[in-house]
Tab-separated table of C-alpha atoms in Angstrom:
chain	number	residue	atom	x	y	z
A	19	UNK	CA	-9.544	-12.673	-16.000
A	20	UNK	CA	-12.384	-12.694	-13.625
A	21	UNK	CA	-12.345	-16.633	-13.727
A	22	UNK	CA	-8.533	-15.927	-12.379
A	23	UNK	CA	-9.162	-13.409	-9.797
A	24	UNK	CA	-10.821	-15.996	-7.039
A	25	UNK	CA	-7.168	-18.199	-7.489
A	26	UNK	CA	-5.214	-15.510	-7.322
A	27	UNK	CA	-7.009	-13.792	-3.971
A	28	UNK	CA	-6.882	-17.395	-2.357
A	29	UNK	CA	-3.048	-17.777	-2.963
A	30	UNK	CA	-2.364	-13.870	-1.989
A	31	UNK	CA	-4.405	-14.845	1.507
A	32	UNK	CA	-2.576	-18.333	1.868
A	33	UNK	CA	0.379	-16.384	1.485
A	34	UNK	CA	0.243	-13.724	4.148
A	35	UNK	CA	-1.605	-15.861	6.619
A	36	UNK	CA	-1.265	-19.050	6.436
A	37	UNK	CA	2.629	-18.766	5.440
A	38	UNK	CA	3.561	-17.024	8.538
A	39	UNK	CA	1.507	-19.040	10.892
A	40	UNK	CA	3.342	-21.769	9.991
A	41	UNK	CA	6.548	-20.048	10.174
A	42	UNK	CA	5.864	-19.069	13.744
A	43	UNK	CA	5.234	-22.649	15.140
A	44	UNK	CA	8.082	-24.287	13.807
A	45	UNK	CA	11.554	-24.259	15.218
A	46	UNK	CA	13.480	-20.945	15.428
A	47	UNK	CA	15.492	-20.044	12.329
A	48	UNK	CA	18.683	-18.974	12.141
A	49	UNK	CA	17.960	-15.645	11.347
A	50	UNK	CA	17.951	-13.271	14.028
A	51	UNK	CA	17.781	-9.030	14.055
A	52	UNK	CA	21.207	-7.652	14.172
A	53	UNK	CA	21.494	-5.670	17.044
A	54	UNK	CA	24.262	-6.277	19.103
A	55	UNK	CA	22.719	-5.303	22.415
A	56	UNK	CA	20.712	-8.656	23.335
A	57	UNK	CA	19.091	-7.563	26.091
A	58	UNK	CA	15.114	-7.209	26.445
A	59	UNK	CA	15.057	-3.888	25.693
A	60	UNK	CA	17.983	-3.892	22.734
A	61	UNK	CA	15.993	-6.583	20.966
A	62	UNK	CA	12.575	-5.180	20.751
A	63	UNK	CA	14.102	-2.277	19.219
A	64	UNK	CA	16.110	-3.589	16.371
A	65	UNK	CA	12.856	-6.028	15.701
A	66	UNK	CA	10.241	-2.832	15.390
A	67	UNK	CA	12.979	-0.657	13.245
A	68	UNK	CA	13.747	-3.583	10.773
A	69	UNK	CA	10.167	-3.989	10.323
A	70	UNK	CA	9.519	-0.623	10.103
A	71	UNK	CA	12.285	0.146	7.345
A	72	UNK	CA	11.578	-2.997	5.717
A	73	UNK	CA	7.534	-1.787	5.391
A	74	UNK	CA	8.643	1.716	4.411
A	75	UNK	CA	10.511	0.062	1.120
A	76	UNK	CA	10.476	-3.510	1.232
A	77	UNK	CA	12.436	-4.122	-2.354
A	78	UNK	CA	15.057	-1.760	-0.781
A	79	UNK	CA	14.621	-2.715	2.745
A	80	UNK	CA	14.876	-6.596	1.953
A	81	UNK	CA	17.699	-6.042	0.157
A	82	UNK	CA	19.406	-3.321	2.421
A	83	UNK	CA	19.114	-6.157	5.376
A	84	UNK	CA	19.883	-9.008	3.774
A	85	UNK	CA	23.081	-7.123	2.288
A	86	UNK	CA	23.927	-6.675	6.205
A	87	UNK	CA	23.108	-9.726	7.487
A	88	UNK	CA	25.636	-11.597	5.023
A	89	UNK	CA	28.507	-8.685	5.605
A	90	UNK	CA	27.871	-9.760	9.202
A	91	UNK	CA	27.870	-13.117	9.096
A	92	UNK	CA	31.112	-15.355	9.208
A	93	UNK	CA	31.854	-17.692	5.662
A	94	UNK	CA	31.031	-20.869	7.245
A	95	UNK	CA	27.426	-19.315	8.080
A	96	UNK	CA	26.680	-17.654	5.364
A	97	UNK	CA	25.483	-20.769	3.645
A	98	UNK	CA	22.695	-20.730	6.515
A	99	UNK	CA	21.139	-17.577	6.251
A	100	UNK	CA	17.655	-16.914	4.516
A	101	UNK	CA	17.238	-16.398	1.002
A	102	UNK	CA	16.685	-12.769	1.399
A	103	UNK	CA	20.541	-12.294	2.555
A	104	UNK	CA	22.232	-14.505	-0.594
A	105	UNK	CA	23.423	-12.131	-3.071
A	106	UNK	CA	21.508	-13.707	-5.799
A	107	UNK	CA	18.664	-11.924	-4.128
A	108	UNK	CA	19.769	-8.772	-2.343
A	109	UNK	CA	22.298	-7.483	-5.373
A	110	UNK	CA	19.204	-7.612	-7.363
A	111	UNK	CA	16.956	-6.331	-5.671
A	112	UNK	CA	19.806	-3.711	-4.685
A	113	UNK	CA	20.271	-2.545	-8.288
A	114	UNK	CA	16.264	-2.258	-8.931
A	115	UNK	CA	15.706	0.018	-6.260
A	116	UNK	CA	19.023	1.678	-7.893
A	117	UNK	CA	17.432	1.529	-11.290
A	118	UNK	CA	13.798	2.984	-9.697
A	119	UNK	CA	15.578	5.947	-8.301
A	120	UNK	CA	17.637	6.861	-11.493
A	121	UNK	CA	13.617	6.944	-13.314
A	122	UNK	CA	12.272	9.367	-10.807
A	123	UNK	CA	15.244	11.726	-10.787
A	124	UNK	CA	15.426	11.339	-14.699
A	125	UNK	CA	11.316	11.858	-14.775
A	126	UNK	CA	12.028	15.396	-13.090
A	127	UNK	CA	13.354	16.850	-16.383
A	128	UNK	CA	11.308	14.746	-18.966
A	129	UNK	CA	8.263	15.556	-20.593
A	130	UNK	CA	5.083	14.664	-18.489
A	131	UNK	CA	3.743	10.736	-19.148
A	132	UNK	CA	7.434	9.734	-20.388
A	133	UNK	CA	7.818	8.121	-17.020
A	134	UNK	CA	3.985	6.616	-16.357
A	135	UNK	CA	4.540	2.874	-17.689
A	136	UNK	CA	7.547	2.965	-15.936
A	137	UNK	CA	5.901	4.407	-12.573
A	138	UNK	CA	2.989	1.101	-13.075
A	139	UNK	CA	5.652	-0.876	-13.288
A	140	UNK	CA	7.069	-0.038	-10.295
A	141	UNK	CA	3.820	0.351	-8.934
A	142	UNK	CA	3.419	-3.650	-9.407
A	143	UNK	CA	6.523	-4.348	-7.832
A	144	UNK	CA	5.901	-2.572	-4.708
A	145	UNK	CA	3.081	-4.772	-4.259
A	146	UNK	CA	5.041	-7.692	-5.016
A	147	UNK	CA	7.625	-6.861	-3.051
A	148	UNK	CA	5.272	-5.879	0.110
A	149	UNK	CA	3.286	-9.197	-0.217
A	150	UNK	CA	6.436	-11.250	-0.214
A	151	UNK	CA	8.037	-9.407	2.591
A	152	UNK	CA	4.796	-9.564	5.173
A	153	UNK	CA	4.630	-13.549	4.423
A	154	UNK	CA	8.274	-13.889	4.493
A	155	UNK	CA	10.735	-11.638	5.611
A	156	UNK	CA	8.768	-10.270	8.529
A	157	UNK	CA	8.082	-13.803	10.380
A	158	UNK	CA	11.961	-14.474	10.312
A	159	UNK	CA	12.573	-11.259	11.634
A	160	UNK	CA	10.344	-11.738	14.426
A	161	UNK	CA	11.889	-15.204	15.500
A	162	UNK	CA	14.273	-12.908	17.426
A	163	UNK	CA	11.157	-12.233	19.847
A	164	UNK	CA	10.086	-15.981	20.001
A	165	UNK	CA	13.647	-16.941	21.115
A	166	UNK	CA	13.508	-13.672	23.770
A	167	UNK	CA	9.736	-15.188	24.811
A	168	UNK	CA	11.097	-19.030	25.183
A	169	UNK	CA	13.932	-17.970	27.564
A	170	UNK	CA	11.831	-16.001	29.992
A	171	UNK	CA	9.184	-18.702	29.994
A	172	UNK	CA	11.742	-21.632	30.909
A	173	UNK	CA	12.872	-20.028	34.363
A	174	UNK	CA	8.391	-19.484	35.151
A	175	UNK	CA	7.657	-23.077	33.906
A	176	UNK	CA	9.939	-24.964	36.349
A	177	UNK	CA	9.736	-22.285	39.734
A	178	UNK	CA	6.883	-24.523	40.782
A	179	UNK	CA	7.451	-28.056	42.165
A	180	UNK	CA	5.141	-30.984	40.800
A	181	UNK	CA	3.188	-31.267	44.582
A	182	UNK	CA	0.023	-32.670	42.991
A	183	UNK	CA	-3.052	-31.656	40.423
A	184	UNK	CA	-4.840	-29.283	43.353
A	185	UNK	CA	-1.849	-27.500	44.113
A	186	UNK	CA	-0.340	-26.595	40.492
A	187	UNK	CA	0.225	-22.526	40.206
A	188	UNK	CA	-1.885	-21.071	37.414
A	189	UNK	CA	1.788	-19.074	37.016
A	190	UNK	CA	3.937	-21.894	36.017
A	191	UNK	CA	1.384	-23.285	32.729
A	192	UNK	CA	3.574	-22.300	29.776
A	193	UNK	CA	1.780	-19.916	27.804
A	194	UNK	CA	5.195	-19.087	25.360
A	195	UNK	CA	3.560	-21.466	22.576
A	196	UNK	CA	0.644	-18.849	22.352
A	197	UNK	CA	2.763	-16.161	22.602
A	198	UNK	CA	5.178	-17.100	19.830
A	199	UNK	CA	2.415	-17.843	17.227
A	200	UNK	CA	0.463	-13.959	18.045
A	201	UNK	CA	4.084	-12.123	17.594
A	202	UNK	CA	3.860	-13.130	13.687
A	203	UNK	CA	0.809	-11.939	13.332
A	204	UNK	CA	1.592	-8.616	15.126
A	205	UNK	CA	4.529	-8.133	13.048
A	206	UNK	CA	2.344	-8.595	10.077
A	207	UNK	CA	-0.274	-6.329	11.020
A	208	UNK	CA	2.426	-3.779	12.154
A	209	UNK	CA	4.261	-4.229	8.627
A	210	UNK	CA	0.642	-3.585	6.415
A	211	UNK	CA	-0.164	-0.705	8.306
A	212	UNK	CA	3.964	1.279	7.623
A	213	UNK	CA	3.350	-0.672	4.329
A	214	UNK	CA	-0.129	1.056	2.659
A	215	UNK	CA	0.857	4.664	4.385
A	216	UNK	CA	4.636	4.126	2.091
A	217	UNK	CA	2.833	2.736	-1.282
A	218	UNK	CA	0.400	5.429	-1.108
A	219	UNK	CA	3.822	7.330	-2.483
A	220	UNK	CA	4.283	5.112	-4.735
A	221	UNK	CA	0.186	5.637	-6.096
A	222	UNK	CA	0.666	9.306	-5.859
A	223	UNK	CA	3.483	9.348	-8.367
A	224	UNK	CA	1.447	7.163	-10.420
A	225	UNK	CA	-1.024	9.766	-10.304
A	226	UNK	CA	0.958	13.223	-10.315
A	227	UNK	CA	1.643	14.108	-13.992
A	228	UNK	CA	4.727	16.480	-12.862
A	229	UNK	CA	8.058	14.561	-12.345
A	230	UNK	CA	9.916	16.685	-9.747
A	231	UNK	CA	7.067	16.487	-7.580
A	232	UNK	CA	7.491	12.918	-8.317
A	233	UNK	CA	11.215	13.086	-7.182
A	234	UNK	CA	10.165	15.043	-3.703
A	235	UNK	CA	8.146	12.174	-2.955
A	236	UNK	CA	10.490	9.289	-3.328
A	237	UNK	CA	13.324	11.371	-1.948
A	238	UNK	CA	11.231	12.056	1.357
A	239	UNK	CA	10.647	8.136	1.935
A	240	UNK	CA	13.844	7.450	1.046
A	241	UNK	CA	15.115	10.365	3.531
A	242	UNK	CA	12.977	8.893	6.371
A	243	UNK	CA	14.609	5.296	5.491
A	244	UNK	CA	17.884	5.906	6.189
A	245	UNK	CA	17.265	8.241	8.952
A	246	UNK	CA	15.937	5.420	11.040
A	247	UNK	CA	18.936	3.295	9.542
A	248	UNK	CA	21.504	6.243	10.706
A	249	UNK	CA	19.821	5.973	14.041
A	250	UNK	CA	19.183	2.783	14.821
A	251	UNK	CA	23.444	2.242	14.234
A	252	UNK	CA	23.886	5.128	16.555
A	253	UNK	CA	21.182	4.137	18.994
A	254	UNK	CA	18.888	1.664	18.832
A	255	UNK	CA	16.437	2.749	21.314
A	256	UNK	CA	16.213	6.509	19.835
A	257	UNK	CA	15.674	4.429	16.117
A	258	UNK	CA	12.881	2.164	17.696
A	259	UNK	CA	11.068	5.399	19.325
A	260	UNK	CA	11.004	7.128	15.590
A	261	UNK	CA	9.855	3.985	14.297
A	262	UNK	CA	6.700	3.951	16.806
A	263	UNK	CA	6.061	7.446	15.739
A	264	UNK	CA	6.080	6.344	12.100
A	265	UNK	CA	3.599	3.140	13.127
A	266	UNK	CA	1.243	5.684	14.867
A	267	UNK	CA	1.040	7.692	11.944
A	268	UNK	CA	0.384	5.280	9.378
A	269	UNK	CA	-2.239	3.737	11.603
A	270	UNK	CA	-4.645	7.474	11.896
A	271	UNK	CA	-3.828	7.418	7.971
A	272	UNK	CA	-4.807	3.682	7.522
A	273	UNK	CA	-7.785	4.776	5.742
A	274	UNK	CA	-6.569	7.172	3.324
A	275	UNK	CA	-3.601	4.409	2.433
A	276	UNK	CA	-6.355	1.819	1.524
A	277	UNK	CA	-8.134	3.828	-0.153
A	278	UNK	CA	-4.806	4.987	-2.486
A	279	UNK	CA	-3.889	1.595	-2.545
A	280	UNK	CA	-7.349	0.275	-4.305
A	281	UNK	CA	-7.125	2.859	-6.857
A	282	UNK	CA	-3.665	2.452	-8.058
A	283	UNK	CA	-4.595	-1.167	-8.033
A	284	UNK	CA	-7.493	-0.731	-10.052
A	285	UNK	CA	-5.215	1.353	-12.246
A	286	UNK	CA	-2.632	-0.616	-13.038
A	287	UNK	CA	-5.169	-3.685	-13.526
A	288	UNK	CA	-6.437	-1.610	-15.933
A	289	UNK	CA	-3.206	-0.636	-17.754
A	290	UNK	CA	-1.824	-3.892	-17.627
A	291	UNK	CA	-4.784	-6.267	-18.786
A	292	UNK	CA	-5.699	-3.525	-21.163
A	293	UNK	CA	-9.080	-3.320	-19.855
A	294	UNK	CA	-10.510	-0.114	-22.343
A	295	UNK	CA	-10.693	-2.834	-25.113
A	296	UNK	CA	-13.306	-4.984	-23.244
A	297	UNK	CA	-15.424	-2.393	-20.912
A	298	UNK	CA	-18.631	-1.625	-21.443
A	299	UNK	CA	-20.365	1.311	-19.684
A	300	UNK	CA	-23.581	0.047	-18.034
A	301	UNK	CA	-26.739	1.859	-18.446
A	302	UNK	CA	-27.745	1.552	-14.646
A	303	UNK	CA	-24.342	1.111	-12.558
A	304	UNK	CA	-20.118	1.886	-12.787
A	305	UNK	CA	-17.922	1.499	-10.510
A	306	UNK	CA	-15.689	4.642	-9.987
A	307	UNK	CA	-14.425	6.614	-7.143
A	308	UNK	CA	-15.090	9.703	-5.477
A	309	UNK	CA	-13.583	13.101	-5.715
A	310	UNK	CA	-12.706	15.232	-3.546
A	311	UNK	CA	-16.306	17.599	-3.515
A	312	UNK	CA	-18.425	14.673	-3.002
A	313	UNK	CA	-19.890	15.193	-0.138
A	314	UNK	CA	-19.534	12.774	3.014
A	315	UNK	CA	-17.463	10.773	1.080
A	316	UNK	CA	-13.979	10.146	1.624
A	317	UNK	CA	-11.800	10.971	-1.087
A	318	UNK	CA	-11.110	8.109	-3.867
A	319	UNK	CA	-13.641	5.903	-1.866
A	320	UNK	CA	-14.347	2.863	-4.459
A	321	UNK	CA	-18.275	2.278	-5.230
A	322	UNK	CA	-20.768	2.538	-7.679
A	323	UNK	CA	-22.367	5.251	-9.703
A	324	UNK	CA	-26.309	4.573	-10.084
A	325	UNK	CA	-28.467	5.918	-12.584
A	326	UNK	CA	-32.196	5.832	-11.350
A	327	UNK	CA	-34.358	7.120	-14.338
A	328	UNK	CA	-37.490	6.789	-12.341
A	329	UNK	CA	-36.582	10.038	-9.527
A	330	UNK	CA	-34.533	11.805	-12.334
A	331	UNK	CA	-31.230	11.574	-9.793
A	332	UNK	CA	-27.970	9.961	-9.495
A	333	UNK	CA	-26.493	8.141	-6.404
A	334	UNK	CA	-23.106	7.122	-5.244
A	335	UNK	CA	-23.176	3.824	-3.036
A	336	UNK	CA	-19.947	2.436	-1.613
A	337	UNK	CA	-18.866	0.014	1.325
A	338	UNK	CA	-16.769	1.670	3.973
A	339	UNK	CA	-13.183	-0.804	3.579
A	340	UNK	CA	-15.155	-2.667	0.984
A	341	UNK	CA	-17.033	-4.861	3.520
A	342	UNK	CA	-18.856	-3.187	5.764
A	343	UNK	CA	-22.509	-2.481	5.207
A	344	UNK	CA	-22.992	-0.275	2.091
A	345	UNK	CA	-23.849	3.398	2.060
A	346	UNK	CA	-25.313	5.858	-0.352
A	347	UNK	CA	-25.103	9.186	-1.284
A	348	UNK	CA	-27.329	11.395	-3.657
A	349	UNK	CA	-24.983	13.517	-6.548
A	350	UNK	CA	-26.813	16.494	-7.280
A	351	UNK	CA	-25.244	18.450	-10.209
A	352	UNK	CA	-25.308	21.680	-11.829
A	353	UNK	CA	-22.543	22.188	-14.642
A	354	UNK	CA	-21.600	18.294	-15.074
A	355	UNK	CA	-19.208	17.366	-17.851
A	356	UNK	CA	-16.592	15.000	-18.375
A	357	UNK	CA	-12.995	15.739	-18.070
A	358	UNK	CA	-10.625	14.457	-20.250
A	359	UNK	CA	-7.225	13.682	-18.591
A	360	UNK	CA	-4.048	13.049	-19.820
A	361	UNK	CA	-3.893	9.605	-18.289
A	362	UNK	CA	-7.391	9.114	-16.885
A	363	UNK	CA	-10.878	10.861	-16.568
A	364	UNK	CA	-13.221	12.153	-14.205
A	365	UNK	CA	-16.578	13.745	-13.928
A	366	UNK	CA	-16.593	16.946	-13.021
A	367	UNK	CA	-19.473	19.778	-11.674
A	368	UNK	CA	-18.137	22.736	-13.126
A	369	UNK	CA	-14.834	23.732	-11.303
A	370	UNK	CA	-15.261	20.558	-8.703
A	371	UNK	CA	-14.370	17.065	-8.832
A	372	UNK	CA	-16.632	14.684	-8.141
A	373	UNK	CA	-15.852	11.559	-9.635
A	374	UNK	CA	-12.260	9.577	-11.034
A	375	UNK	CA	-13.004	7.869	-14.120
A	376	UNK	CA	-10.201	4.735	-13.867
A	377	UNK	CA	-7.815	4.136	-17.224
A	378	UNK	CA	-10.763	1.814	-18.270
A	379	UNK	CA	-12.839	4.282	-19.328
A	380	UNK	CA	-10.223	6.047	-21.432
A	381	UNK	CA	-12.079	6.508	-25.385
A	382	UNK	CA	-15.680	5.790	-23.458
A	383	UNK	CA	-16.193	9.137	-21.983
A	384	UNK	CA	-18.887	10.033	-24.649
A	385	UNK	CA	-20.621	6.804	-23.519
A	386	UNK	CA	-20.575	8.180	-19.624
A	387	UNK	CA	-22.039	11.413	-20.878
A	388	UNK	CA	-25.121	9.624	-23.016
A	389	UNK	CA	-25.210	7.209	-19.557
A	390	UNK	CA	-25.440	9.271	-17.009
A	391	UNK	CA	-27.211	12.852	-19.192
A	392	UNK	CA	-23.969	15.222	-18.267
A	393	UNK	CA	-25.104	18.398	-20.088
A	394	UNK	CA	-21.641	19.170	-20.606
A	395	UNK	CA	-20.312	16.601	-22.556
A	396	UNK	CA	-16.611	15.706	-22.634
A	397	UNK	CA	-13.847	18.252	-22.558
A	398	UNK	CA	-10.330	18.445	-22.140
A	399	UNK	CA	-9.108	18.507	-18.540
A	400	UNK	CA	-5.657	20.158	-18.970
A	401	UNK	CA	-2.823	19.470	-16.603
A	402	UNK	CA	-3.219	21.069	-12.974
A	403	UNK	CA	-0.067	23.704	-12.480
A	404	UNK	CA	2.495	21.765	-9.591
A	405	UNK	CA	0.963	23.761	-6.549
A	406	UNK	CA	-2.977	22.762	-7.596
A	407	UNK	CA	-1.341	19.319	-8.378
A	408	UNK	CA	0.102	18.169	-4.887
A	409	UNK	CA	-3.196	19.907	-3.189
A	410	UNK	CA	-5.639	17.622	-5.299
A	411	UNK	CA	-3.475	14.558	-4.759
A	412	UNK	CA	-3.437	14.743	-1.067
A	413	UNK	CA	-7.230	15.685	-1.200
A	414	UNK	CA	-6.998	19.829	-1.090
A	415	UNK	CA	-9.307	21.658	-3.296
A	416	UNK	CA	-7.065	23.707	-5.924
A	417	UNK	CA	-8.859	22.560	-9.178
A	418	UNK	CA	-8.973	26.044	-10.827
A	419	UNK	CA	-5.669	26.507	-12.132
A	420	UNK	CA	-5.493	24.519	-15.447
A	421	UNK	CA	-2.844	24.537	-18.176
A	422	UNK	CA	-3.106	23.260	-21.735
């Protein structure tokens, strides 16, 4: 698998990069936004709100637009559109995001863990979905602003007369070129930001063992969806300035998304690839993440545990967004013990979190103990009670109130 990984991070990158860089100096598409005011103003608007409600769900979003786009569209061009508005795409995709909604309101009434393959699953397909849709979907939906950019450049690149080299205006050189190729990448970095702040939902159900809080979650994203949809029918504008408000939040949350977004990617690596089968703990180094009592550290920041016989001390060292320069911090315990999960482990200081133990570990905990000298040993976790629940997910402190 590790042979794989390089490949598979090279074609990921050539896909959300190169892909749309491409897309943005070739001729205009025939895909446009759908607003029917064309005006400046009209079509910045419907080009931030698709991309918003496309980031927000981009199975459902894709699917929701393409559905519209081919309602729209007259039979003769409806043989021209993208791929995204054919219904052998969007009645898929359609019924999926059916099918995921049916699971979570379903998972309120089952038994916790009946749901959790179902919620990687999903999990994966968000992903999926999200990478296809910022190398894809997003560049066609930003030709509208290329075609908006090439019309208001054509009147500025002829005003001035050809009068000789000395006396060209620096006005009239025709910078649309550059200006159609950075709207792609805009868009994309607009879509990645909505994106991580909406699949940190979906990592939070992975991680909340009690399905209706499960179903609050999805119901509020899907809530916020079609408001913007509701609105941006009603009013475009009024839809574009709720969609701003959803890209400023996302972006002060940025961090907290990415780091959600590398643990329920390390999870469902895990769970998929079956990873407990072939780990090994190390005697001098893990990689896990943080809780939410270790101190100066972000919650579920990804690094590694270090065991340093020789000063009798632990230390967590991480890299800030996994590239900058690395930090480290020094884990003093008191009470430490392991605690055994229902779906995953983590090491614990007596009532406090430090440490989440990813699905790899599950059946090695005794091995983290003997590693890392946890007086404690293992024991079992319990379920947190709903309240406790959503407060450790979003990074509270209720870790007292435990049932069996």
């Amino acid at each position: 698998m590790k042979r794989l990984a390089p490949f598979a991070l090279f074609a990921a990158l050539f896909c959300l990069f190169v892909g749309p860089l491409l897309g943005a100096v070739l001729p205009a598409a025939t895909t446009t936004t759908s607003s029917s005011d064309k005006s400046p103003a009209g079509t910045l608007s419907s080009t931030i709100t698709t991309i918003t409600g496309i980031a927000i769900s981009p199975l459902l979003g894709t699917g929701a637009y393409g559905a519209y786009k081919y309602m729209r569209a007259s039979d003769e061009d409806r043989a021209k559109l993208a791929w995204f508005a054919q219904p052998a795409f969007f009645i898929p995709a359609l019924l999926i995001a059916l099918a995921c909604a049916f699971k979570d309101t379903l998972g309120a009434v089952l038994p916790a863990g009946w749901k959790k393959p179902l919620d990687i699953l999903e999990t994966v397909e968000n992903k999926a979905s999200g990478l296809v849709a910022a190398g894809a979907v997003v560049p066609l939906t930003v030709d509208s602003l290329r075609g908006l950019i090439a019309e208001y450049a054509a009147p500025a690149a002829s005003a001035t007369e050809p009068t000789g080299l000395a006396m060209v205006n620096l006005a009239a050189i025709d910078f649309s070129w550059l200006l159609n190729i950075l709207t792609v990448p805009l868009g994309i970095a607009v879509f990645a930001v909505v994106w991580m702040a909406s699949h940190a939902i979906n990592v939070l159900i992975l991680l909340s063992p009690w399905g209706a809080i499960d179903a609050a979650l999805k119901s509020a994203r899907t809530a916020l969806l079609g408001l913007i949809t509701v609105t941006s029918t009603l009013d475009p504008k009024i839809a574009a300035i709720m969609s701003v408000a959803v890209i400023v939040i996302s972006y002060f949350v940025a961090g907290w998304s990415f780091r959600l977004m590398i643990f329920g990617t390390a999870f469902t690596w895990d769970y998929f690839t079956f990873r407990k089968y072939r780990f090994k703990v190390s005697a001098s180094a893990n990689n896990v993440f943080s809780g939410a009592h270790l101190e100066k550290v972000p919650l579920r920041t990804f690094g590694r545990l270090l065991n340093e016989p020789e000063t009798g001390c632990l230390r967590f060292a991480f890299k800030p967004w996994l590239v900058l320069p690395e930090r480290s911090v020094e884990v003093k315990l008191k009470e430490p013990f392991v605690g055994k999960g229902l779906f995953f482990s983590s090491v614990r200081d007596g009532e406090y979190t430090l440490f989440l133990l990813p699905p790899r570990y599950r059946g090695h905990e005794e091995e983290v103990v003997k590693t890392y000298n946890l007086s404690g040993g293992v024991k079992d976790a319990g379920l947190l009670k709903a309240w406790s629940s959503m407060r450790e997910l979003f990074g509270g402190s209720a870790t007292k109130t435990q049932v069996s």
